[in-house]
Coordinates of C-alpha atoms in Angstrom, one line a residue:
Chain H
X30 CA 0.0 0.0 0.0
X31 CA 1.5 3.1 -1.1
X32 CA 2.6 5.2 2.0
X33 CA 3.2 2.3 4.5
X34 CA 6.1 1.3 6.4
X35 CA 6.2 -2.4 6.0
X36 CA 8.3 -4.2 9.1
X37 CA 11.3 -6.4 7.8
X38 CA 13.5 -6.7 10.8
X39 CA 13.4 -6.7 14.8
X40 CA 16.0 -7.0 17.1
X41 CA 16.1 -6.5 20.8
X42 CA 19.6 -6.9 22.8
X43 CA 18.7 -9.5 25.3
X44 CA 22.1 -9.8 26.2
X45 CA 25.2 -8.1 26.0
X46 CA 26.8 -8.2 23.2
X47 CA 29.5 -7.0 21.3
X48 CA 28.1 -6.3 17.5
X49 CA 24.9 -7.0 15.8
X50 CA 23.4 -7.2 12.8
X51 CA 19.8 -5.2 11.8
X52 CA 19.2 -6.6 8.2
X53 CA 22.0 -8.7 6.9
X54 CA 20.2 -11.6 5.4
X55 CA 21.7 -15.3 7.1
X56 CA 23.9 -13.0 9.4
X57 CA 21.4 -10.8 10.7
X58 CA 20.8 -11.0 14.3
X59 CA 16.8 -11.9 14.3
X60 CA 15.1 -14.7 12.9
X61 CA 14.1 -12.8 10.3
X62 CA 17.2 -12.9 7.9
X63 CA 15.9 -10.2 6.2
X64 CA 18.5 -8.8 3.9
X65 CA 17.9 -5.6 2.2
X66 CA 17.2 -5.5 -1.4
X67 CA 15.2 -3.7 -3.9
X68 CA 11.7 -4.8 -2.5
X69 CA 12.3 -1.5 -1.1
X70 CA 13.8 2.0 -2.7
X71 CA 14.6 3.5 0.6
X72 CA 14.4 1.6 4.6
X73 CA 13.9 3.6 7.9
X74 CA 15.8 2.2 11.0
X75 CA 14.2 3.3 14.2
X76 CA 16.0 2.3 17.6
X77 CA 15.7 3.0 21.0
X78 CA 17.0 2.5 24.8
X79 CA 20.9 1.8 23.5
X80 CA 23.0 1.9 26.5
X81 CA 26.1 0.4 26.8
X82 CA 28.3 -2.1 29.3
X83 CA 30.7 0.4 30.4
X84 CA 30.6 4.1 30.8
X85 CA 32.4 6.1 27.7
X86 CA 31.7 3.4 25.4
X87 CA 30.4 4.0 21.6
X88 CA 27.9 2.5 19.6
X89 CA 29.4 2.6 16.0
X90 CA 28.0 1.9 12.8
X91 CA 29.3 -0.2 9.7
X92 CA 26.9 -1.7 6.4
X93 CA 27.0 -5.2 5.9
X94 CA 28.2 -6.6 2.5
X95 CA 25.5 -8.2 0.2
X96 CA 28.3 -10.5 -1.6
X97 CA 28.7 -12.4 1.7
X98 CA 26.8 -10.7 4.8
X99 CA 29.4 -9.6 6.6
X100 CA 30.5 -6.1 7.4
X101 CA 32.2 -3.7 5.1
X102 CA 35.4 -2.7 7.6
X103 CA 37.0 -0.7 4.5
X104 CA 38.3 3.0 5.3
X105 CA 36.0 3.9 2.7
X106 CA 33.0 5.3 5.6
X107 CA 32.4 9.2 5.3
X108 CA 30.4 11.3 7.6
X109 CA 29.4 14.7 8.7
X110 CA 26.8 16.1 11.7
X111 CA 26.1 19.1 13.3
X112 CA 25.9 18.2 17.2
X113 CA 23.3 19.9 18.8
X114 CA 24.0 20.2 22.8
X115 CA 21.6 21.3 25.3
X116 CA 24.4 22.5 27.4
X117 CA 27.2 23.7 25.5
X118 CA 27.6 25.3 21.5
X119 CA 26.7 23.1 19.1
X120 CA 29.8 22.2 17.0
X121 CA 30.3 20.6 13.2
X122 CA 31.7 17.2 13.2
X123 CA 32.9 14.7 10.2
X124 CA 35.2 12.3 8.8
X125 CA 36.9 10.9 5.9
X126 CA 38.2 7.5 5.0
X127 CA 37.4 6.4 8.5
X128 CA 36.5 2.2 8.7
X129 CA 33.1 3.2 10.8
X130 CA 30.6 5.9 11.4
X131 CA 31.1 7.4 14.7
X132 CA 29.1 8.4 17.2
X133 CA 29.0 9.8 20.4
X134 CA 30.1 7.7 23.8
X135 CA 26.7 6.7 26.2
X136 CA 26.7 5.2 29.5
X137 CA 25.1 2.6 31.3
X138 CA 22.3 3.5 33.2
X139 CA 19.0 6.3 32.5
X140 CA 19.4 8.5 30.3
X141 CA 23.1 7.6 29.0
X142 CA 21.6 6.3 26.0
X143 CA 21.2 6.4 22.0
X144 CA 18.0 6.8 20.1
X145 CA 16.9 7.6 16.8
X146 CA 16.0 7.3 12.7
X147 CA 18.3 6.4 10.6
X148 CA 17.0 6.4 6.9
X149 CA 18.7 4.3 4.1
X150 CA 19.4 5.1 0.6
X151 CA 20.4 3.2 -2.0
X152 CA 21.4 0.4 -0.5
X153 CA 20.6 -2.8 -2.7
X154 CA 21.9 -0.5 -5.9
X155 CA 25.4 -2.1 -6.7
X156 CA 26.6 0.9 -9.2
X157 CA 26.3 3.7 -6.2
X158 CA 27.1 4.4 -2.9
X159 CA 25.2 3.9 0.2
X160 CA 24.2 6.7 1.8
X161 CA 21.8 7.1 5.2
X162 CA 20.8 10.0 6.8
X163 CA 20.2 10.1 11.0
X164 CA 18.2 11.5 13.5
X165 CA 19.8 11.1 17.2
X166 CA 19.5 12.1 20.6
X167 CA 22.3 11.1 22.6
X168 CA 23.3 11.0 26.2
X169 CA 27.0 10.9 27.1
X170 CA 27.9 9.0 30.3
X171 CA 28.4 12.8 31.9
X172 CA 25.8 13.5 30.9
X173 CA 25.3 15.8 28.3
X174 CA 22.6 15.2 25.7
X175 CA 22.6 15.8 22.2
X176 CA 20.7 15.9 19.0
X177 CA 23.4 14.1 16.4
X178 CA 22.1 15.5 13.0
X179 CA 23.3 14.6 9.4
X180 CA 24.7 12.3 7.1
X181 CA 26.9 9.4 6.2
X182 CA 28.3 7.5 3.2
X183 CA 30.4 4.2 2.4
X184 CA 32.2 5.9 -1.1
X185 CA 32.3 1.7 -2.4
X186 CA 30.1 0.8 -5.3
X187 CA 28.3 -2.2 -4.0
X188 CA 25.2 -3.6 -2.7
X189 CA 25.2 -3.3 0.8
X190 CA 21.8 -5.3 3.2
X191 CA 22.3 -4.4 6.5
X192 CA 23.8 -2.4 9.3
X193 CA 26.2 -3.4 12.1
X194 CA 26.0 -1.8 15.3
X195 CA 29.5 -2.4 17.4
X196 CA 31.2 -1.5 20.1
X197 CA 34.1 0.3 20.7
X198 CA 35.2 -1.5 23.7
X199 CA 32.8 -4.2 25.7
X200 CA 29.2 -4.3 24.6
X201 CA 26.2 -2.7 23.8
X202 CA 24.1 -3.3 26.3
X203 CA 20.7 -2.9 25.3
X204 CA 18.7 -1.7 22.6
X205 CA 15.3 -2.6 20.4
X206 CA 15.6 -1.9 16.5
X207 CA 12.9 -2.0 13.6
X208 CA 13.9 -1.9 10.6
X209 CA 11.3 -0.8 7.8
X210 CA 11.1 -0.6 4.3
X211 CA 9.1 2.3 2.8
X212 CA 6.4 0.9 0.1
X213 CA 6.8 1.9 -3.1
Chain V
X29 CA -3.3 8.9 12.5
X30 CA -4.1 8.2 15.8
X31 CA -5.9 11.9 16.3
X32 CA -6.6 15.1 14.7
X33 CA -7.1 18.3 16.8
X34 CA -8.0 21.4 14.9
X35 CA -8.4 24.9 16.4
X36 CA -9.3 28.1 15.6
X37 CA -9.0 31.5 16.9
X38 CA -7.5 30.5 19.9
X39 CA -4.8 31.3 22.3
X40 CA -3.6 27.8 22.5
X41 CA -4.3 24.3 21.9
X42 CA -4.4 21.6 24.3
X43 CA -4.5 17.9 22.4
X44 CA -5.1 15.2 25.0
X45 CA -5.3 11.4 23.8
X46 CA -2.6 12.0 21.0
X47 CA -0.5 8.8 22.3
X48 CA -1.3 5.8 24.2
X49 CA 0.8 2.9 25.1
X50 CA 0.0 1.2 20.9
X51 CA 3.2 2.4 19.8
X52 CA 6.6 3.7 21.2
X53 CA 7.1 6.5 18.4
X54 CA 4.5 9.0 16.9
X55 CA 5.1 11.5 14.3
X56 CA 2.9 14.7 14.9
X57 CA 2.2 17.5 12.1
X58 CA 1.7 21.1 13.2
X59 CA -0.2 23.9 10.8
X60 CA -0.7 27.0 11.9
X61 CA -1.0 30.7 11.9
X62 CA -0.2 33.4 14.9
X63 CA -1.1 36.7 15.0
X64 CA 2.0 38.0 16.2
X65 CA 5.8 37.5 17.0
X66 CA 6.5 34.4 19.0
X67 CA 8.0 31.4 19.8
X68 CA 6.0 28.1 19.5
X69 CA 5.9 26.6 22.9
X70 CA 5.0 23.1 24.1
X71 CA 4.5 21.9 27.3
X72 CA 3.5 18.0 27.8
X73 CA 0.3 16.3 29.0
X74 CA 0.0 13.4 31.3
X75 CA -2.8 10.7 30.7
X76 CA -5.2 13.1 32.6
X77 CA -5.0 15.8 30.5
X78 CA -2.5 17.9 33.3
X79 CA 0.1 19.7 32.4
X80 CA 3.6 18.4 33.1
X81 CA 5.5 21.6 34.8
X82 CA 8.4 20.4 36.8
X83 CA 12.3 21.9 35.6
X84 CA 12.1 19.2 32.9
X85 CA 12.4 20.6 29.7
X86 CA 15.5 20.9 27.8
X87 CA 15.7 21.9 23.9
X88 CA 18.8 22.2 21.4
X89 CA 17.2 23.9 18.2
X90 CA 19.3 25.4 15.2
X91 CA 17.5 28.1 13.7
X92 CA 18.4 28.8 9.8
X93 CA 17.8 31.8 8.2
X94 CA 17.6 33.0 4.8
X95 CA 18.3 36.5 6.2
X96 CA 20.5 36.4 9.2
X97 CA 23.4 34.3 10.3
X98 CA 22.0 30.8 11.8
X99 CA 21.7 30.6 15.4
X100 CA 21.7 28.1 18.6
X101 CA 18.7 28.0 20.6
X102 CA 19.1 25.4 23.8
X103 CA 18.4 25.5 27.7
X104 CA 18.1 23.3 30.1
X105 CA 15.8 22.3 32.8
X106 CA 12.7 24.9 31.6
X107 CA 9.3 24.1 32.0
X108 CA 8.2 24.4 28.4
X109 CA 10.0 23.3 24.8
X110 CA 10.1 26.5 22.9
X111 CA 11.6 27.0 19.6
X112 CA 10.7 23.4 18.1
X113 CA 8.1 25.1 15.3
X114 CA 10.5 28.0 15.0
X115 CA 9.5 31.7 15.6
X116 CA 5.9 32.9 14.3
X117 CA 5.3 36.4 12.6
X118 CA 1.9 37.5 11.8
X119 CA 2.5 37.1 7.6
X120 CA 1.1 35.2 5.3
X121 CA 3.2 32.3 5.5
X122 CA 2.3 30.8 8.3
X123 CA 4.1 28.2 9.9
X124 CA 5.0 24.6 9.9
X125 CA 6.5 21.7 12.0
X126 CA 7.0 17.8 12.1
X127 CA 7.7 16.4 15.5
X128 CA 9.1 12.9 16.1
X129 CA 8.1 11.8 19.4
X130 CA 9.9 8.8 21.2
X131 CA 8.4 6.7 24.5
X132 CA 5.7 9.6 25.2
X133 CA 3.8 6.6 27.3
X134 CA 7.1 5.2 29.4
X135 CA 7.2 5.6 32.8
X136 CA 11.0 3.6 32.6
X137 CA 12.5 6.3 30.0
X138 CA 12.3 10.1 29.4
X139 CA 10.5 11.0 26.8
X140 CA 12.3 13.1 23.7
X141 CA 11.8 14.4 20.3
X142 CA 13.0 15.6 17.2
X143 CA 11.6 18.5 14.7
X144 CA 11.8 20.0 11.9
X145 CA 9.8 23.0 10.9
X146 CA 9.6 26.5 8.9
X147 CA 8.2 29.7 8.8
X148 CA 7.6 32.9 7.3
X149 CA 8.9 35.9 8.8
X150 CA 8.5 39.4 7.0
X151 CA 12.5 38.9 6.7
X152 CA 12.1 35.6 5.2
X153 CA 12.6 31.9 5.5
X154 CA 12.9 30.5 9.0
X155 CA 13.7 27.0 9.4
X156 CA 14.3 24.8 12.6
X157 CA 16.2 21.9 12.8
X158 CA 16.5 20.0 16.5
X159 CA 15.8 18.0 19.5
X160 CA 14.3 18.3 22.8
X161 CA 13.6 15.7 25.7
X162 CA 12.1 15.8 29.2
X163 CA 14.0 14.4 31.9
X164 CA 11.2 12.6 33.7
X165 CA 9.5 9.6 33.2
X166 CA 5.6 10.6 33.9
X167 CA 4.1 9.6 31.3
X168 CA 3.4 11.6 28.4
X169 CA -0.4 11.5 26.5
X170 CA -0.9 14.8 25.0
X171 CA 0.4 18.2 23.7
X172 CA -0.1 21.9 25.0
X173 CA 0.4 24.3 22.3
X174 CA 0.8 28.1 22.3
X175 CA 2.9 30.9 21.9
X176 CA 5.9 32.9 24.3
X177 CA 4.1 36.0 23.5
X178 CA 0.9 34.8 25.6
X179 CA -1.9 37.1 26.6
X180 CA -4.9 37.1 24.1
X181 CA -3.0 36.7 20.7
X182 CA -4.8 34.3 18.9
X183 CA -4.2 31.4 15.9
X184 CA -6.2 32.1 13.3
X185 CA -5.8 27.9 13.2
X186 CA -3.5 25.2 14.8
X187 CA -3.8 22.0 13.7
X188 CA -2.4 19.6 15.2
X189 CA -2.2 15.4 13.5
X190 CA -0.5 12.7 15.0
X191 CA 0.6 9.0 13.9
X192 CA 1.6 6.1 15.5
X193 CA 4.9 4.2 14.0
X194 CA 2.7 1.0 12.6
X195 CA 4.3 -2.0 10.6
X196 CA 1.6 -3.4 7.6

Protein backbone atom coordinates (compact mmCIF):
# COMPACT_ATOMS: atom_id res chain seq x y z
CA UNK A 1 0.00 0.00 0.00
CA UNK A 2 1.54 3.08 -1.09
CA UNK A 3 2.57 5.15 2.01
CA UNK A 4 3.22 2.29 4.47
CA UNK A 5 6.10 1.25 6.37
CA UNK A 6 6.24 -2.37 6.04
CA UNK A 7 8.26 -4.24 9.13
CA UNK A 8 11.34 -6.40 7.79
CA UNK A 9 13.51 -6.74 10.81
CA UNK A 10 13.35 -6.75 14.82
CA UNK A 11 15.96 -6.96 17.13
CA UNK A 12 16.05 -6.51 20.79
CA UNK A 13 19.56 -6.85 22.82
CA UNK A 14 18.67 -9.46 25.29
CA UNK A 15 22.10 -9.80 26.23
CA UNK A 16 25.15 -8.05 26.02
CA UNK A 17 26.77 -8.24 23.21
CA UNK A 18 29.46 -6.96 21.33
CA UNK A 19 28.12 -6.26 17.52
CA UNK A 20 24.90 -6.99 15.82
CA UNK A 21 23.35 -7.16 12.79
CA UNK A 22 19.81 -5.24 11.77
CA UNK A 23 19.15 -6.62 8.20
CA UNK A 24 21.96 -8.75 6.87
CA UNK A 25 20.22 -11.65 5.39
CA UNK A 26 21.65 -15.29 7.07
CA UNK A 27 23.92 -13.01 9.36
CA UNK A 28 21.40 -10.77 10.70
CA UNK A 29 20.76 -11.05 14.26
CA UNK A 30 16.79 -11.92 14.25
CA UNK A 31 15.15 -14.70 12.92
CA UNK A 32 14.14 -12.81 10.30
CA UNK A 33 17.18 -12.87 7.89
CA UNK A 34 15.91 -10.23 6.22
CA UNK A 35 18.50 -8.81 3.88
CA UNK A 36 17.90 -5.62 2.17
CA UNK A 37 17.18 -5.48 -1.41
CA UNK A 38 15.19 -3.72 -3.89
CA UNK A 39 11.75 -4.82 -2.53
CA UNK A 40 12.28 -1.50 -1.05
CA UNK A 41 13.83 2.05 -2.67
CA UNK A 42 14.59 3.48 0.62
CA UNK A 43 14.36 1.63 4.62
CA UNK A 44 13.87 3.65 7.93
CA UNK A 45 15.81 2.22 10.96
CA UNK A 46 14.22 3.33 14.19
CA UNK A 47 15.95 2.31 17.65
CA UNK A 48 15.72 3.03 20.97
CA UNK A 49 17.03 2.51 24.80
CA UNK A 50 20.91 1.79 23.52
CA UNK A 51 22.99 1.92 26.52
CA UNK A 52 26.14 0.45 26.77
CA UNK A 53 28.27 -2.06 29.34
CA UNK A 54 30.68 0.39 30.38
CA UNK A 55 30.60 4.09 30.79
CA UNK A 56 32.36 6.09 27.69
CA UNK A 57 31.71 3.38 25.45
CA UNK A 58 30.43 3.97 21.56
CA UNK A 59 27.90 2.47 19.59
CA UNK A 60 29.37 2.61 16.00
CA UNK A 61 27.96 1.87 12.79
CA UNK A 62 29.25 -0.24 9.73
CA UNK A 63 26.90 -1.68 6.36
CA UNK A 64 26.98 -5.21 5.89
CA UNK A 65 28.23 -6.60 2.55
CA UNK A 66 25.47 -8.16 0.21
CA UNK A 67 28.26 -10.52 -1.63
CA UNK A 68 28.73 -12.42 1.65
CA UNK A 69 26.76 -10.65 4.77
CA UNK A 70 29.43 -9.58 6.55
CA UNK A 71 30.51 -6.13 7.41
CA UNK A 72 32.24 -3.72 5.12
CA UNK A 73 35.43 -2.72 7.64
CA UNK A 74 36.98 -0.69 4.46
CA UNK A 75 38.33 3.00 5.30
CA UNK A 76 36.03 3.87 2.75
CA UNK A 77 32.95 5.26 5.65
CA UNK A 78 32.40 9.24 5.32
CA UNK A 79 30.43 11.28 7.59
CA UNK A 80 29.42 14.73 8.67
CA UNK A 81 26.77 16.12 11.67
CA UNK A 82 26.06 19.14 13.29
CA UNK A 83 25.92 18.24 17.19
CA UNK A 84 23.30 19.90 18.84
CA UNK A 85 24.00 20.23 22.78
CA UNK A 86 21.59 21.32 25.33
CA UNK A 87 24.41 22.53 27.44
CA UNK A 88 27.16 23.72 25.54
CA UNK A 89 27.64 25.34 21.50
CA UNK A 90 26.74 23.12 19.05
CA UNK A 91 29.79 22.16 17.04
CA UNK A 92 30.29 20.64 13.24
CA UNK A 93 31.67 17.17 13.25
CA UNK A 94 32.92 14.74 10.24
CA UNK A 95 35.20 12.26 8.78
CA UNK A 96 36.86 10.94 5.92
CA UNK A 97 38.17 7.48 4.99
CA UNK A 98 37.36 6.38 8.51
CA UNK A 99 36.49 2.24 8.68
CA UNK A 100 33.05 3.22 10.80
CA UNK A 101 30.65 5.86 11.43
CA UNK A 102 31.15 7.35 14.70
CA UNK A 103 29.09 8.42 17.15
CA UNK A 104 29.02 9.78 20.44
CA UNK A 105 30.07 7.66 23.78
CA UNK A 106 26.71 6.71 26.19
CA UNK A 107 26.73 5.24 29.49
CA UNK A 108 25.05 2.64 31.32
CA UNK A 109 22.33 3.52 33.20
CA UNK A 110 18.97 6.30 32.51
CA UNK A 111 19.36 8.52 30.34
CA UNK A 112 23.14 7.65 29.03
CA UNK A 113 21.57 6.32 26.01
CA UNK A 114 21.25 6.38 22.03
CA UNK A 115 17.97 6.77 20.09
CA UNK A 116 16.94 7.56 16.83
CA UNK A 117 16.04 7.28 12.71
CA UNK A 118 18.28 6.40 10.56
CA UNK A 119 16.95 6.44 6.91
CA UNK A 120 18.67 4.31 4.14
CA UNK A 121 19.40 5.10 0.55
CA UNK A 122 20.45 3.16 -1.99
CA UNK A 123 21.36 0.40 -0.51
CA UNK A 124 20.65 -2.82 -2.67
CA UNK A 125 21.92 -0.46 -5.88
CA UNK A 126 25.41 -2.09 -6.69
CA UNK A 127 26.57 0.93 -9.15
CA UNK A 128 26.34 3.73 -6.18
CA UNK A 129 27.14 4.35 -2.89
CA UNK A 130 25.18 3.95 0.23
CA UNK A 131 24.25 6.73 1.85
CA UNK A 132 21.84 7.06 5.20
CA UNK A 133 20.76 9.96 6.85
CA UNK A 134 20.21 10.13 10.95
CA UNK A 135 18.23 11.55 13.51
CA UNK A 136 19.80 11.05 17.18
CA UNK A 137 19.48 12.07 20.61
CA UNK A 138 22.32 11.07 22.65
CA UNK A 139 23.27 11.02 26.16
CA UNK A 140 26.98 10.88 27.06
CA UNK A 141 27.87 8.95 30.26
CA UNK A 142 28.44 12.84 31.89
CA UNK A 143 25.85 13.45 30.94
CA UNK A 144 25.33 15.80 28.34
CA UNK A 145 22.58 15.16 25.73
CA UNK A 146 22.59 15.85 22.21
CA UNK A 147 20.74 15.91 19.05
CA UNK A 148 23.36 14.11 16.42
CA UNK A 149 22.06 15.52 12.99
CA UNK A 150 23.31 14.60 9.39
CA UNK A 151 24.75 12.28 7.07
CA UNK A 152 26.94 9.36 6.15
CA UNK A 153 28.25 7.50 3.16
CA UNK A 154 30.43 4.21 2.37
CA UNK A 155 32.16 5.93 -1.10
CA UNK A 156 32.33 1.73 -2.37
CA UNK A 157 30.08 0.79 -5.32
CA UNK A 158 28.33 -2.18 -4.05
CA UNK A 159 25.24 -3.63 -2.67
CA UNK A 160 25.20 -3.32 0.78
CA UNK A 161 21.81 -5.33 3.21
CA UNK A 162 22.29 -4.42 6.50
CA UNK A 163 23.81 -2.36 9.28
CA UNK A 164 26.15 -3.43 12.13
CA UNK A 165 25.99 -1.79 15.29
CA UNK A 166 29.47 -2.40 17.36
CA UNK A 167 31.17 -1.54 20.06
CA UNK A 168 34.08 0.32 20.67
CA UNK A 169 35.18 -1.50 23.73
CA UNK A 170 32.76 -4.17 25.74
CA UNK A 171 29.23 -4.34 24.57
CA UNK A 172 26.16 -2.74 23.84
CA UNK A 173 24.08 -3.34 26.28
CA UNK A 174 20.67 -2.89 25.32
CA UNK A 175 18.67 -1.71 22.64
CA UNK A 176 15.32 -2.62 20.44
CA UNK A 177 15.63 -1.85 16.48
CA UNK A 178 12.90 -2.00 13.56
CA UNK A 179 13.94 -1.85 10.56
CA UNK A 180 11.29 -0.81 7.77
CA UNK A 181 11.05 -0.65 4.27
CA UNK A 182 9.07 2.27 2.81
CA UNK A 183 6.44 0.94 0.12
CA UNK A 184 6.77 1.90 -3.09
CA UNK B 1 -3.33 8.87 12.48
CA UNK B 2 -4.12 8.20 15.79
CA UNK B 3 -5.87 11.86 16.31
CA UNK B 4 -6.57 15.15 14.75
CA UNK B 5 -7.12 18.25 16.81
CA UNK B 6 -7.95 21.42 14.95
CA UNK B 7 -8.39 24.95 16.41
CA UNK B 8 -9.34 28.11 15.63
CA UNK B 9 -8.98 31.48 16.88
CA UNK B 10 -7.47 30.55 19.93
CA UNK B 11 -4.82 31.26 22.29
CA UNK B 12 -3.61 27.78 22.51
CA UNK B 13 -4.26 24.31 21.87
CA UNK B 14 -4.37 21.57 24.30
CA UNK B 15 -4.52 17.88 22.35
CA UNK B 16 -5.09 15.22 24.99
CA UNK B 17 -5.27 11.36 23.79
CA UNK B 18 -2.59 11.98 21.03
CA UNK B 19 -0.46 8.78 22.30
CA UNK B 20 -1.32 5.83 24.18
CA UNK B 21 0.83 2.93 25.10
CA UNK B 22 0.01 1.21 20.95
CA UNK B 23 3.24 2.40 19.82
CA UNK B 24 6.59 3.74 21.19
CA UNK B 25 7.15 6.48 18.41
CA UNK B 26 4.51 9.01 16.88
CA UNK B 27 5.10 11.47 14.27
CA UNK B 28 2.90 14.74 14.95
CA UNK B 29 2.20 17.45 12.06
CA UNK B 30 1.69 21.06 13.20
CA UNK B 31 -0.15 23.86 10.75
CA UNK B 32 -0.66 26.97 11.89
CA UNK B 33 -1.04 30.69 11.90
CA UNK B 34 -0.23 33.43 14.90
CA UNK B 35 -1.08 36.71 15.01
CA UNK B 36 1.99 38.01 16.24
CA UNK B 37 5.77 37.48 17.04
CA UNK B 38 6.49 34.44 18.96
CA UNK B 39 8.05 31.38 19.78
CA UNK B 40 5.95 28.05 19.48
CA UNK B 41 5.93 26.59 22.95
CA UNK B 42 5.01 23.08 24.09
CA UNK B 43 4.49 21.89 27.34
CA UNK B 44 3.54 18.00 27.76
CA UNK B 45 0.32 16.28 28.97
CA UNK B 46 0.04 13.37 31.34
CA UNK B 47 -2.76 10.67 30.73
CA UNK B 48 -5.19 13.08 32.60
CA UNK B 49 -4.98 15.83 30.46
CA UNK B 50 -2.49 17.85 33.27
CA UNK B 51 0.07 19.70 32.44
CA UNK B 52 3.56 18.36 33.13
CA UNK B 53 5.50 21.55 34.79
CA UNK B 54 8.39 20.41 36.79
CA UNK B 55 12.28 21.95 35.57
CA UNK B 56 12.08 19.19 32.89
CA UNK B 57 12.40 20.60 29.74
CA UNK B 58 15.51 20.92 27.84
CA UNK B 59 15.71 21.94 23.87
CA UNK B 60 18.80 22.19 21.40
CA UNK B 61 17.20 23.86 18.21
CA UNK B 62 19.33 25.39 15.16
CA UNK B 63 17.48 28.10 13.72
CA UNK B 64 18.39 28.81 9.84
CA UNK B 65 17.82 31.76 8.17
CA UNK B 66 17.60 33.03 4.78
CA UNK B 67 18.33 36.55 6.22
CA UNK B 68 20.52 36.36 9.21
CA UNK B 69 23.37 34.26 10.28
CA UNK B 70 21.98 30.82 11.82
CA UNK B 71 21.75 30.57 15.38
CA UNK B 72 21.65 28.14 18.60
CA UNK B 73 18.67 28.05 20.61
CA UNK B 74 19.08 25.45 23.79
CA UNK B 75 18.37 25.52 27.66
CA UNK B 76 18.09 23.31 30.10
CA UNK B 77 15.79 22.26 32.83
CA UNK B 78 12.65 24.92 31.57
CA UNK B 79 9.28 24.11 31.98
CA UNK B 80 8.17 24.39 28.41
CA UNK B 81 10.03 23.31 24.83
CA UNK B 82 10.09 26.46 22.95
CA UNK B 83 11.60 27.00 19.63
CA UNK B 84 10.67 23.40 18.13
CA UNK B 85 8.13 25.09 15.33
CA UNK B 86 10.48 28.00 15.00
CA UNK B 87 9.49 31.70 15.62
CA UNK B 88 5.95 32.93 14.35
CA UNK B 89 5.31 36.39 12.64
CA UNK B 90 1.90 37.47 11.77
CA UNK B 91 2.53 37.07 7.55
CA UNK B 92 1.11 35.23 5.29
CA UNK B 93 3.18 32.34 5.48
CA UNK B 94 2.32 30.84 8.31
CA UNK B 95 4.14 28.22 9.94
CA UNK B 96 5.03 24.61 9.92
CA UNK B 97 6.48 21.74 12.03
CA UNK B 98 7.02 17.82 12.13
CA UNK B 99 7.68 16.35 15.50
CA UNK B 100 9.08 12.92 16.05
CA UNK B 101 8.09 11.79 19.36
CA UNK B 102 9.90 8.82 21.25
CA UNK B 103 8.42 6.75 24.48
CA UNK B 104 5.75 9.62 25.15
CA UNK B 105 3.79 6.65 27.33
CA UNK B 106 7.05 5.16 29.35
CA UNK B 107 7.21 5.59 32.76
CA UNK B 108 10.96 3.58 32.62
CA UNK B 109 12.47 6.25 29.98
CA UNK B 110 12.34 10.11 29.36
CA UNK B 111 10.47 11.00 26.80
CA UNK B 112 12.25 13.06 23.71
CA UNK B 113 11.77 14.38 20.34
CA UNK B 114 13.02 15.63 17.21
CA UNK B 115 11.63 18.50 14.67
CA UNK B 116 11.76 19.99 11.89
CA UNK B 117 9.78 22.95 10.94
CA UNK B 118 9.62 26.48 8.86
CA UNK B 119 8.22 29.67 8.78
CA UNK B 120 7.60 32.88 7.29
CA UNK B 121 8.88 35.91 8.80
CA UNK B 122 8.49 39.41 6.98
CA UNK B 123 12.47 38.89 6.66
CA UNK B 124 12.10 35.59 5.23
CA UNK B 125 12.57 31.92 5.46
CA UNK B 126 12.92 30.49 9.00
CA UNK B 127 13.73 27.01 9.45
CA UNK B 128 14.34 24.76 12.64
CA UNK B 129 16.19 21.88 12.84
CA UNK B 130 16.55 20.04 16.48
CA UNK B 131 15.76 17.99 19.54
CA UNK B 132 14.27 18.33 22.84
CA UNK B 133 13.65 15.72 25.69
CA UNK B 134 12.08 15.83 29.16
CA UNK B 135 13.96 14.38 31.88
CA UNK B 136 11.23 12.62 33.70
CA UNK B 137 9.46 9.55 33.21
CA UNK B 138 5.61 10.61 33.93
CA UNK B 139 4.15 9.56 31.31
CA UNK B 140 3.44 11.56 28.37
CA UNK B 141 -0.41 11.53 26.48
CA UNK B 142 -0.90 14.82 24.95
CA UNK B 143 0.42 18.21 23.73
CA UNK B 144 -0.14 21.89 24.96
CA UNK B 145 0.38 24.33 22.31
CA UNK B 146 0.83 28.12 22.31
CA UNK B 147 2.95 30.94 21.92
CA UNK B 148 5.89 32.89 24.34
CA UNK B 149 4.15 36.00 23.54
CA UNK B 150 0.85 34.79 25.63
CA UNK B 151 -1.89 37.13 26.59
CA UNK B 152 -4.91 37.11 24.09
CA UNK B 153 -2.95 36.69 20.65
CA UNK B 154 -4.80 34.33 18.86
CA UNK B 155 -4.20 31.44 15.94
CA UNK B 156 -6.23 32.05 13.34
CA UNK B 157 -5.77 27.91 13.18
CA UNK B 158 -3.53 25.23 14.82
CA UNK B 159 -3.80 22.02 13.71
CA UNK B 160 -2.36 19.57 15.25
CA UNK B 161 -2.16 15.42 13.53
CA UNK B 162 -0.46 12.70 14.96
CA UNK B 163 0.64 8.98 13.94
CA UNK B 164 1.61 6.13 15.49
CA UNK B 165 4.88 4.15 14.03
CA UNK B 166 2.70 0.96 12.58
CA UNK B 167 4.25 -1.96 10.63
CA UNK B 168 1.59 -3.37 7.61
Amino acid sequence: MAGSLILVDQFTVSSPASSFIIGGGSAGSSTLNYSMDSTHNVYMLNYQNVFMSSDGAKARMRFTKTSDNSADTSSNYDRASKQMYTNQGFFNSSGTNQTFIETLSLGTTNPESSLGTVYCFNFPNASEYSFITRELIQTTQTPETAGVMGGAVLTVAQATNGIQFFADTGNIASGSFSLYGLAK
Amino acid sequence: MVKEVNGTNVVSVTATDLFSTDYQVYEVYLDMFYNAASYLDIQLLDSSGNVLTGSNYDVAVLEQKVYATFGEFRFQNQNIWRDLGGYMTNTVGGNIARLTIYNPTSTSSHTSATTQGASFMSSGLFGVKGMATYKANDGVYGLKIFASGGGSTTFDYLNVKSYGIKAE
